């Protein structure tokens, strides 16, 4: 990977010889392949280490994607299906629900495929008090739902005992 990063760093950002969709596809696939290979080579490694390595790989891909999108919008590069799929497969290496949800966002962003599922809220969107309020409100709803279910269960139990 170090050799690949070394070559990629020397490529111009514009003009002849600049990195294009194939260059980025190769790099994203290499990140994913190296990560998978290390998973196979180190079977005794703990879950935390494997998860951390996968998250690092996903973050490398995200940083690269942040470079790709402005160039695509400026018309400097073309995003094709192979590039989108390479990024999507890399996101699937992640261990968070947000990584998986971002695969749908990726398809919507560059391929105009509408999401069939609402986008997950960003966990960093809430700050201190707001987050606590959202949690307590959710807790209240849960408690009310449980109370309602408990009343229904009591009514069913009462009806069953009356039938005996």
mmCIF file of C-alpha atoms in Angstrom:
data_model
loop_
_atom_site.group_PDB
_atom_site.id
_atom_site.type_symbol
_atom_site.label_atom_id
_atom_site.label_comp_id
_atom_site.label_asym_id
_atom_site.label_seq_id
_atom_site.Cartn_x
_atom_site.Cartn_y
_atom_site.Cartn_z
ATOM 1 C CA UNK A 1 0.000 0.000 0.000
ATOM 2 C CA UNK A 2 2.861 2.370 0.737
ATOM 3 C CA UNK A 3 4.118 2.047 -2.843
ATOM 4 C CA UNK A 4 0.635 2.711 -4.179
ATOM 5 C CA UNK A 5 0.255 5.822 -2.018
ATOM 6 C CA UNK A 6 3.695 6.980 -3.144
ATOM 7 C CA UNK A 7 2.760 6.758 -6.812
ATOM 8 C CA UNK A 8 -0.655 8.353 -6.233
ATOM 9 C CA UNK A 9 0.931 11.296 -4.403
ATOM 10 C CA UNK A 10 3.116 12.078 -7.410
ATOM 11 C CA UNK A 11 0.205 12.255 -9.870
ATOM 12 C CA UNK A 12 -0.837 15.742 -11.003
ATOM 13 C CA UNK A 13 -4.333 16.893 -10.015
ATOM 14 C CA UNK A 14 -5.136 18.296 -13.482
ATOM 15 C CA UNK A 15 -4.149 17.688 -17.053
ATOM 16 C CA UNK A 16 -2.453 14.798 -18.745
ATOM 17 C CA UNK A 17 -1.476 12.054 -16.321
ATOM 18 C CA UNK A 18 -3.853 13.234 -13.586
ATOM 19 C CA UNK A 19 -5.643 10.617 -11.531
ATOM 20 C CA UNK A 20 -8.975 9.593 -13.021
ATOM 21 C CA UNK A 21 -11.850 7.259 -12.209
ATOM 22 C CA UNK A 22 -9.724 4.171 -12.906
ATOM 23 C CA UNK A 23 -6.959 5.401 -10.607
ATOM 24 C CA UNK A 24 -9.381 5.960 -7.747
ATOM 25 C CA UNK A 25 -11.126 2.634 -8.394
ATOM 26 C CA UNK A 26 -7.807 0.792 -8.191
ATOM 27 C CA UNK A 27 -6.851 2.541 -4.947
ATOM 28 C CA UNK A 28 -10.236 1.907 -3.274
ATOM 29 C CA UNK A 29 -10.149 -1.759 -4.307
ATOM 30 C CA UNK A 30 -6.568 -2.054 -3.028
ATOM 31 C CA UNK A 31 -7.547 -0.625 0.375
ATOM 32 C CA UNK A 32 -10.407 -3.119 0.624
ATOM 33 C CA UNK A 33 -8.301 -6.074 -0.562
ATOM 34 C CA UNK A 34 -5.429 -5.358 1.825
ATOM 35 C CA UNK A 35 -7.871 -5.030 4.718
ATOM 36 C CA UNK A 36 -9.574 -8.339 3.833
ATOM 37 C CA UNK A 37 -6.223 -10.070 3.418
ATOM 38 C CA UNK A 38 -5.080 -8.930 6.861
ATOM 39 C CA UNK A 39 -8.344 -10.268 8.305
ATOM 40 C CA UNK A 40 -7.514 -13.682 6.821
ATOM 41 C CA UNK A 41 -3.819 -13.577 7.771
ATOM 42 C CA UNK A 42 -4.501 -12.685 11.411
ATOM 43 C CA UNK A 43 -7.338 -15.013 12.477
ATOM 44 C CA UNK A 44 -6.358 -14.905 16.160
ATOM 45 C CA UNK A 45 -6.574 -11.136 16.274
ATOM 46 C CA UNK A 46 -9.250 -9.760 18.549
ATOM 47 C CA UNK A 47 -12.488 -8.245 17.303
ATOM 48 C CA UNK A 48 -11.453 -4.762 18.462
ATOM 49 C CA UNK A 49 -8.256 -4.754 16.391
ATOM 50 C CA UNK A 50 -10.053 -6.037 13.307
ATOM 51 C CA UNK A 51 -12.803 -3.460 13.708
ATOM 52 C CA UNK A 52 -10.275 -0.670 14.170
ATOM 53 C CA UNK A 53 -8.379 -1.699 11.034
ATOM 54 C CA UNK A 54 -11.607 -1.787 9.039
ATOM 55 C CA UNK A 55 -12.635 1.637 10.319
ATOM 56 C CA UNK A 56 -9.239 3.040 9.294
ATOM 57 C CA UNK A 57 -9.768 1.612 5.795
ATOM 58 C CA UNK A 58 -13.229 3.175 5.598
ATOM 59 C CA UNK A 59 -11.831 6.527 6.752
ATOM 60 C CA UNK A 60 -9.125 6.389 4.064
ATOM 61 C CA UNK A 61 -11.831 5.792 1.470
ATOM 62 C CA UNK A 62 -13.964 8.635 2.849
ATOM 63 C CA UNK A 63 -11.018 11.046 2.681
ATOM 64 C CA UNK A 64 -10.409 10.008 -0.897
ATOM 65 C CA UNK A 65 -14.106 10.428 -1.717
ATOM 66 C CA UNK A 66 -13.952 13.969 -0.330
ATOM 67 C CA UNK A 67 -11.298 14.628 -2.976
ATOM 68 C CA UNK A 68 -13.246 12.898 -5.766
ATOM 69 C CA UNK A 69 -16.591 14.693 -5.409
ATOM 70 C CA UNK A 70 -15.349 18.291 -5.942
ATOM 71 C CA UNK A 71 -13.350 17.176 -8.965
ATOM 72 C CA UNK A 72 -16.422 15.388 -10.348
ATOM 73 C CA UNK A 73 -18.617 18.458 -9.837
ATOM 74 C CA UNK A 74 -15.991 20.596 -11.573
ATOM 75 C CA UNK A 75 -16.009 18.183 -14.527
ATOM 76 C CA UNK A 76 -12.388 17.093 -14.027
ATOM 77 C CA UNK A 77 -13.191 13.405 -13.634
ATOM 78 C CA UNK A 78 -15.960 11.032 -14.558
ATOM 79 C CA UNK A 79 -17.568 8.817 -11.917
ATOM 80 C CA UNK A 80 -18.563 5.442 -13.292
ATOM 81 C CA UNK A 81 -20.310 2.425 -11.838
ATOM 82 C CA UNK A 82 -17.037 0.678 -10.979
ATOM 83 C CA UNK A 83 -15.856 3.609 -8.870
ATOM 84 C CA UNK A 84 -19.165 3.896 -7.023
ATOM 85 C CA UNK A 85 -19.237 0.146 -6.387
ATOM 86 C CA UNK A 86 -15.629 0.179 -5.146
ATOM 87 C CA UNK A 87 -16.520 2.903 -2.634
ATOM 88 C CA UNK A 88 -19.714 1.074 -1.646
ATOM 89 C CA UNK A 89 -17.845 -2.186 -1.023
ATOM 90 C CA UNK A 90 -15.322 -0.322 1.095
ATOM 91 C CA UNK A 91 -18.117 1.250 3.160
ATOM 92 C CA UNK A 92 -19.539 -2.227 3.751
ATOM 93 C CA UNK A 93 -16.301 -3.136 5.535
ATOM 94 C CA UNK A 94 -17.259 -0.669 8.263
ATOM 95 C CA UNK A 95 -18.761 -1.795 11.509
ATOM 96 C CA UNK A 96 -21.320 0.943 12.123
ATOM 97 C CA UNK A 97 -24.873 1.339 10.912
ATOM 98 C CA UNK A 98 -23.833 4.753 9.591
ATOM 99 C CA UNK A 99 -21.321 3.108 7.210
ATOM 100 C CA UNK A 100 -24.045 0.846 5.839
ATOM 101 C CA UNK A 101 -26.496 3.744 5.535
ATOM 102 C CA UNK A 102 -23.903 5.751 3.616
ATOM 103 C CA UNK A 103 -23.970 3.130 0.848
ATOM 104 C CA UNK A 104 -27.533 4.260 0.097
ATOM 105 C CA UNK A 105 -26.472 7.910 0.310
ATOM 106 C CA UNK A 106 -23.626 7.187 -2.097
ATOM 107 C CA UNK A 107 -26.001 5.730 -4.696
ATOM 108 C CA UNK A 108 -28.280 8.721 -4.320
ATOM 109 C CA UNK A 109 -25.436 11.242 -4.474
ATOM 110 C CA UNK A 110 -23.803 10.184 -7.708
ATOM 111 C CA UNK A 111 -26.235 7.894 -9.492
ATOM 112 C CA UNK A 112 -29.502 9.700 -8.680
ATOM 113 C CA UNK A 113 -31.020 6.504 -7.286
ATOM 114 C CA UNK A 114 -33.602 7.607 -4.721
ATOM 115 C CA UNK A 115 -33.339 6.231 -1.211
ATOM 116 C CA UNK A 116 -36.071 3.792 -0.294
ATOM 117 C CA UNK A 117 -35.267 4.272 3.351
ATOM 118 C CA UNK A 118 -35.011 7.490 5.335
ATOM 119 C CA UNK A 119 -31.448 8.605 6.036
ATOM 120 C CA UNK A 120 -30.203 7.907 9.547
ATOM 121 C CA UNK A 121 -29.741 11.019 11.692
ATOM 122 C CA UNK A 122 -26.154 12.042 12.310
ATOM 123 C CA UNK A 123 -25.238 11.170 15.929
ATOM 124 C CA UNK A 124 -23.040 14.280 16.093
ATOM 125 C CA UNK A 125 -26.019 16.430 15.109
ATOM 126 C CA UNK A 126 -27.315 16.550 18.673
ATOM 127 C CA UNK A 127 -25.387 18.438 21.289
ATOM 128 C CA UNK A 128 -25.491 17.974 25.069
ATOM 129 C CA UNK A 129 -28.945 19.118 26.173
ATOM 130 C CA UNK A 130 -30.625 18.432 22.820
ATOM 131 C CA UNK A 131 -29.347 14.857 22.803
ATOM 132 C CA UNK A 132 -30.498 14.340 26.376
ATOM 133 C CA UNK A 133 -33.919 15.778 25.513
ATOM 134 C CA UNK A 134 -34.219 13.456 22.508
ATOM 135 C CA UNK A 135 -33.247 10.468 24.632
ATOM 136 C CA UNK A 136 -35.657 11.385 27.434
ATOM 137 C CA UNK A 137 -38.448 12.018 24.937
ATOM 138 C CA UNK A 138 -37.792 8.642 23.328
ATOM 139 C CA UNK A 139 -37.734 7.092 26.794
ATOM 140 C CA UNK A 140 -41.080 8.696 27.634
ATOM 141 C CA UNK A 141 -42.619 7.342 24.435
ATOM 142 C CA UNK A 142 -41.230 3.899 25.272
ATOM 143 C CA UNK A 143 -42.628 4.072 28.804
ATOM 144 C CA UNK A 144 -46.070 5.154 27.516
ATOM 145 C CA UNK A 145 -46.024 2.339 24.971
ATOM 146 C CA UNK A 146 -45.117 -0.177 27.681
ATOM 147 C CA UNK A 147 -47.832 1.180 29.983
ATOM 148 C CA UNK A 148 -50.392 0.856 27.155
ATOM 149 C CA UNK A 149 -49.242 -2.715 26.422
ATOM 150 C CA UNK A 150 -49.388 -3.534 30.138
ATOM 151 C CA UNK A 151 -52.996 -2.307 30.341
ATOM 152 C CA UNK A 152 -53.895 -4.416 27.296
ATOM 153 C CA UNK A 153 -52.166 -7.453 28.812
ATOM 154 C CA UNK A 154 -54.075 -6.956 32.089
ATOM 155 C CA UNK A 155 -57.358 -6.698 30.172
ATOM 156 C CA UNK A 156 -56.613 -9.885 28.248
ATOM 157 C CA UNK A 157 -55.652 -11.695 31.471
ATOM 158 C CA UNK A 158 -58.836 -10.476 33.167
ATOM 159 C CA UNK A 159 -60.990 -11.577 30.255
ATOM 160 C CA UNK A 160 -59.277 -14.994 30.205
ATOM 161 C CA UNK A 161 -59.877 -15.479 33.945
ATOM 162 C CA UNK A 162 -63.548 -14.525 33.556
ATOM 163 C CA UNK A 163 -63.974 -17.177 30.876
ATOM 164 C CA UNK A 164 -62.699 -19.862 33.264
#
